Coordinates of C-alpha atoms and ligand atoms in Angstrom, one line a residue:
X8 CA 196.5 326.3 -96.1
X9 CA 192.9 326.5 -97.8
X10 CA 191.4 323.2 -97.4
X11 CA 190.7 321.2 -100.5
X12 CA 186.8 319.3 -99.9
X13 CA 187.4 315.4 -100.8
X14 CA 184.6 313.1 -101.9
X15 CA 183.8 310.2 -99.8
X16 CA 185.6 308.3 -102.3
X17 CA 188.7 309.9 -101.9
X18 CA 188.8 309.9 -97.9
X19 CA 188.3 306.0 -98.1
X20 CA 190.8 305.3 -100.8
X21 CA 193.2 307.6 -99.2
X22 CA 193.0 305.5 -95.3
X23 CA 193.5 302.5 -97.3
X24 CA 189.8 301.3 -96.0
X25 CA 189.0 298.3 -97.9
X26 CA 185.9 296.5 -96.0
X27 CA 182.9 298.4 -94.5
X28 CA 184.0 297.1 -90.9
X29 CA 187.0 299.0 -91.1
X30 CA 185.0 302.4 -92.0
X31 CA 185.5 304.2 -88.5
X32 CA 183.8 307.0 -88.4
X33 CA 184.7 308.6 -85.4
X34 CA 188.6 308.0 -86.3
X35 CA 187.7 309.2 -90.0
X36 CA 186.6 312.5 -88.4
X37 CA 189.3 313.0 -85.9
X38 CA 191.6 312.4 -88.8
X39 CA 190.1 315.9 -90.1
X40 CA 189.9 317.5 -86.9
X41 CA 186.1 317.4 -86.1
X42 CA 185.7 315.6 -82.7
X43 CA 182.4 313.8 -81.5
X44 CA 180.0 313.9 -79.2
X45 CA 176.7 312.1 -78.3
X46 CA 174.0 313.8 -76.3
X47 CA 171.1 314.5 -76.4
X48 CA 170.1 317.5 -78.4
X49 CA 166.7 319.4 -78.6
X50 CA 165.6 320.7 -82.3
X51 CA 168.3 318.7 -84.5
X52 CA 169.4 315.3 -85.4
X53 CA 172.8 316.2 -85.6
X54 CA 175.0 319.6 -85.9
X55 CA 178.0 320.8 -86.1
X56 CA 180.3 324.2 -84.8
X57 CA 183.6 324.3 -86.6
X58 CA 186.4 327.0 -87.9
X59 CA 187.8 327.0 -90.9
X60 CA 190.9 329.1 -89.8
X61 CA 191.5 326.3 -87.2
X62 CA 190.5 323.6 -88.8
X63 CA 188.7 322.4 -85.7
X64 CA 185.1 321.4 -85.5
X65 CA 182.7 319.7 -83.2
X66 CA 180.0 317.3 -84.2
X67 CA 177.3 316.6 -81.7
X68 CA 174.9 313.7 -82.5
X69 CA 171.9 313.2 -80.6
X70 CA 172.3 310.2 -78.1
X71 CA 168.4 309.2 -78.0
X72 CA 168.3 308.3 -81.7
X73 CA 168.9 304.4 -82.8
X74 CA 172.6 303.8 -83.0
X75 CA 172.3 302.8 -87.5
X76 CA 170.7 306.8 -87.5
X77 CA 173.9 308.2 -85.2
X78 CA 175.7 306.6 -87.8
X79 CA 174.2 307.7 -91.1
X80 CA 174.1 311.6 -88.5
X81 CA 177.7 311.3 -88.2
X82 CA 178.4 310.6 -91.9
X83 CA 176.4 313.6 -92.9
X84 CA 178.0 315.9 -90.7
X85 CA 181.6 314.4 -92.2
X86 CA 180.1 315.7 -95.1
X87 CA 179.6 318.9 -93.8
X88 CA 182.7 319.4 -92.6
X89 CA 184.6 318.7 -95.7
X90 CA 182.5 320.9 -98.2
X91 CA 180.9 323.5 -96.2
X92 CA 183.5 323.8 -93.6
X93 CA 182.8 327.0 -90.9
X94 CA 179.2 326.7 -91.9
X95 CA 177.2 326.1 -88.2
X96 CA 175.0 323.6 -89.2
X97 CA 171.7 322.1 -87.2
X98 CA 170.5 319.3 -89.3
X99 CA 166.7 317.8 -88.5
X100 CA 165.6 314.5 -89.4
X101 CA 164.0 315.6 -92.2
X102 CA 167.8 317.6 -93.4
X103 CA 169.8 313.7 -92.9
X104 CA 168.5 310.6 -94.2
X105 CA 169.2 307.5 -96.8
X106 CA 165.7 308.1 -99.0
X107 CA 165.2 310.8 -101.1
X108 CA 163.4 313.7 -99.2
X109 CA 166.2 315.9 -99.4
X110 CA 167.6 315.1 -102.0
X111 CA 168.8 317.8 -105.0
X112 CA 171.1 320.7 -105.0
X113 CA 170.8 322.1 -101.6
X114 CA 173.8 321.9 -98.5
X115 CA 171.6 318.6 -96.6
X116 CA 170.9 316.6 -99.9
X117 CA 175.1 317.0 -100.9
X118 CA 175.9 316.0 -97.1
X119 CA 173.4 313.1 -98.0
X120 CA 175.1 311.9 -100.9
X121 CA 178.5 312.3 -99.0
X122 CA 177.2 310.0 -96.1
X123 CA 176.0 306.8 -98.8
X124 CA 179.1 307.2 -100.8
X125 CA 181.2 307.2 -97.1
X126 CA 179.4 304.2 -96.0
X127 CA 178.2 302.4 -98.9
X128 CA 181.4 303.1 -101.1
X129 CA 180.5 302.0 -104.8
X130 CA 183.6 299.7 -105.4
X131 CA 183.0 297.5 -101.9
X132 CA 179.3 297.4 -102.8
X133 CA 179.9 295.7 -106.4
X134 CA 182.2 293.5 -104.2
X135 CA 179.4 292.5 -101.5
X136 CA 176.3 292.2 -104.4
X137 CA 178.1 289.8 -105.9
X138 CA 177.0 287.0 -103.2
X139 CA 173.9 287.7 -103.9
X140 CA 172.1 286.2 -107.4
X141 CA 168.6 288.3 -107.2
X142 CA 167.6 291.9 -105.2
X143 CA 165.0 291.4 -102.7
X144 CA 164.6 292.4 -98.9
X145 CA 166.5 289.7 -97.7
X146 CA 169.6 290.8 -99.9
X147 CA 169.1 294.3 -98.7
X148 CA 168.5 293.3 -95.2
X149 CA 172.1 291.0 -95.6
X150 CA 173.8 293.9 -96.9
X151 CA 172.4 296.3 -94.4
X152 CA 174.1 294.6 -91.6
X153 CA 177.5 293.9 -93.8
X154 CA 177.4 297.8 -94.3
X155 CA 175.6 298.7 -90.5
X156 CA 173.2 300.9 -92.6
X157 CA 169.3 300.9 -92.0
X158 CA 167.0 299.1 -94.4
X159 CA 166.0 302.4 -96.6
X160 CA 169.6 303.7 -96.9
X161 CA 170.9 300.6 -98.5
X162 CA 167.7 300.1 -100.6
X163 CA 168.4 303.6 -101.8
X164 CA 171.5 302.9 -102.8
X165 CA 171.4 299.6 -104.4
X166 CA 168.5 301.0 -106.7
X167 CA 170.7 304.0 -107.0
X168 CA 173.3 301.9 -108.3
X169 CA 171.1 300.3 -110.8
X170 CA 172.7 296.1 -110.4
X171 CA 169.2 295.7 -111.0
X172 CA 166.6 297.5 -112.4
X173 CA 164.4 298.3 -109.7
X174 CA 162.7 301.6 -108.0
X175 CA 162.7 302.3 -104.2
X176 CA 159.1 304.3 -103.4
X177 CA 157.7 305.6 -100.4
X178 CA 154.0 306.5 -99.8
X179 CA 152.0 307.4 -96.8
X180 CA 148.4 307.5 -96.6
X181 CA 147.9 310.8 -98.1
X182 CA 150.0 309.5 -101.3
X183 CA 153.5 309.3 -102.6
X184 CA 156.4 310.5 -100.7
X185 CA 159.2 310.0 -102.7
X186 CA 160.9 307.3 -105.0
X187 CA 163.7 306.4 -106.8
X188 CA 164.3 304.7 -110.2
X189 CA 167.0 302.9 -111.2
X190 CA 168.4 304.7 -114.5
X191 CA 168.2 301.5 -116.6
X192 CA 164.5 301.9 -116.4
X193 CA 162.6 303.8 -119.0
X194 CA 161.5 307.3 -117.6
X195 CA 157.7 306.2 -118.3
X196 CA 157.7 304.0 -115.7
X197 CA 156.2 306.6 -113.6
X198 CA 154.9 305.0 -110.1
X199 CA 150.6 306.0 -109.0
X200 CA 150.2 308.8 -106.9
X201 CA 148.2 307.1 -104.6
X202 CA 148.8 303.1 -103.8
X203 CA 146.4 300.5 -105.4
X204 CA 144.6 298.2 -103.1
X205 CA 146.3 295.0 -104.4
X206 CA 149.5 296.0 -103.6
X207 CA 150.5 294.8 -100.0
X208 CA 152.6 297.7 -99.3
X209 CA 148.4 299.1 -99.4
X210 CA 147.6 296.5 -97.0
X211 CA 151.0 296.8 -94.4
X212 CA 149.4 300.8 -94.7
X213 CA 145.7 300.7 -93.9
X214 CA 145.5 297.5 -92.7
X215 CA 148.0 296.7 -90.0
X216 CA 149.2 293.7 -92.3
X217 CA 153.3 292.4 -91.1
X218 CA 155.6 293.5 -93.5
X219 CA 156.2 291.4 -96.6
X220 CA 158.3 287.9 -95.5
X221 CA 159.2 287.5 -99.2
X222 CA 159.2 289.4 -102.8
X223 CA 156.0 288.2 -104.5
X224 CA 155.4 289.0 -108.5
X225 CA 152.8 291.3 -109.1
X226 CA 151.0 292.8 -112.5
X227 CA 152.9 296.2 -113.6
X228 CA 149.4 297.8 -113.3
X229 CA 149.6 297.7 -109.9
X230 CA 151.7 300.2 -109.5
X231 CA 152.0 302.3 -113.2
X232 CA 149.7 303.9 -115.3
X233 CA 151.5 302.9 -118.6
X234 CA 148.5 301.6 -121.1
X235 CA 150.5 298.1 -121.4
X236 CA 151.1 297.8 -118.0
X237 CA 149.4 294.6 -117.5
X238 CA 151.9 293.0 -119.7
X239 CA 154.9 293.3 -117.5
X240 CA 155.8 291.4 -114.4
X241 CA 157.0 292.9 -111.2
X242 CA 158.7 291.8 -107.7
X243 CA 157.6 293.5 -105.0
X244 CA 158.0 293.6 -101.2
X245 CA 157.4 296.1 -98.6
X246 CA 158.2 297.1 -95.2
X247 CA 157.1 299.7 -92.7
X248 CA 159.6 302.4 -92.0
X249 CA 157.5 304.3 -89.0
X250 CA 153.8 304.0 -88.4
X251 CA 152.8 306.0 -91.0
X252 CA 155.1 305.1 -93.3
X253 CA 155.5 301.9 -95.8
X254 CA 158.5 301.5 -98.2
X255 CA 158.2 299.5 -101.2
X256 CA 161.2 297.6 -103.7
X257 CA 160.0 296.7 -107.0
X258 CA 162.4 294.8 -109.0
X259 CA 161.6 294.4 -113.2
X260 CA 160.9 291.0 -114.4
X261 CA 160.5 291.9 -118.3
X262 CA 162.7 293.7 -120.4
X263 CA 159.7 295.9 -121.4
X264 CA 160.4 298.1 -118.6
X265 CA 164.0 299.2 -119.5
X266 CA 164.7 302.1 -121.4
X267 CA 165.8 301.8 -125.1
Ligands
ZN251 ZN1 173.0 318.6 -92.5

């Protein structure tokens, strides 16, 4: 029998999985005959060896990395094993993560998008936001641990998801990495290349400042190069994700910013 790839959606809905404590990986991937294993692995993240003719595979995630990146690893291979099945995959750090380096078209961006839809499924998101009257860190941190995702990957998602308007953007001190936009946000909200010296995500960056303890309001110009930017109001609040990292959410506080 030719096997049929599912979305994450549809191997959820069809174990009956209703609350993100009861998403069990490891049983998820037994289930479709991919056993794990944890050790310690030199030049990937994660990988995986499986037949298609079998319908066997073996997922190895690297025991040395913290246990929220196993997790996200182990969704991503899941991925892997439902739409590119008898591919042998090594996936890197840089292949598997929450924020949007690889993102796109290729294999590691749609295992990506298989492992937030596997963990952070849509309809118990909507469900868990609703506790929860404004976005800032401290929602995203709650909602983190509700979902047992790191910081960035449910950040991702919740922009992604667009309950609020917001963008998600990462810069390290040679410029922007990457960011996301929620789509209810007109495409001309286009964040600097570079990060402005009164932003605090500049000083958590170059200045060894603690990350931000609460979402402070900011001018638009901070961050944009829209001519009117000074006119619109912003929340902002950063975090460091690794030493040469900082990650920053910026929530819209005027209509101005949303697309027509
Ligand atoms: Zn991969």
């Amino acid at each position: 029998m030719t096997h049929q790839p599912r979305t994450a959606e549809k191997v959820i809905k069809s174990l009956s999985i209703s609350d993100p404590g009861a998403i069990d990986l490891e049983a998820i991937a037994w289930l479709s005959g991919a056993k794990v294993k944890y050790r310690e692995l030199d030049g990937c993240d994660a990988c995986i060896a499986g037949r298609a003719d079998v319908g066997r595979a073996i997922i190895s995630i690297d025991s040395r990395s913290m246990a929220r990146r196993q997790r996200f690893s182990l969704a991503h291979e899941i991925g892997h094993w439902e739409w590119h099945r008898g591919h042998q995959l090594m996936c890197s750090k840089d292949d598997i993560g929450g924020s949007g380096k690889s993102r796109g078209l290729s294999k590691e961006a749609a295992a990506n998008r298989f492992a937030a839809e596997l963990l952070m499924p849509k309809f118990m998101l909507k469900d868990a936001i609703r506790d929860f009257d404004r976005l800032n860190m401290r929602t995203v941190r709650e909602m983190a641990t509700h979902f047992d995702v790191s910081l960035t990957a449910m950040a991702y998602r919740l922009v992604e998801s667009d309950f609020h308007p917001s963008l998600l953007l990462a810069y390290g001190k040679d410029g922007r990495r990457w960011f996301i936009r929620s789509k209810s946000i007109d495409e001309k909200w286009f964040p600097k290349n570079t990060l402005d010296r009164e932003s605090s995500a500049y000083s958590i960056l170059f200045e060894g400042a603690e990350d931000d303890g609460h979402m402070s309001t900011i001018d638009g110009d901070t961050w944009f190069d829209v001519g009117w930017a000074d006119q619109v109001e912003l929340g902002e609040q950063s975090f460091r994700t690794q030493d040469d990292e900082v990650v920053t959410l910026l929530v819209a506080r005027s209509d101005r910013m949303l697309a027509d």
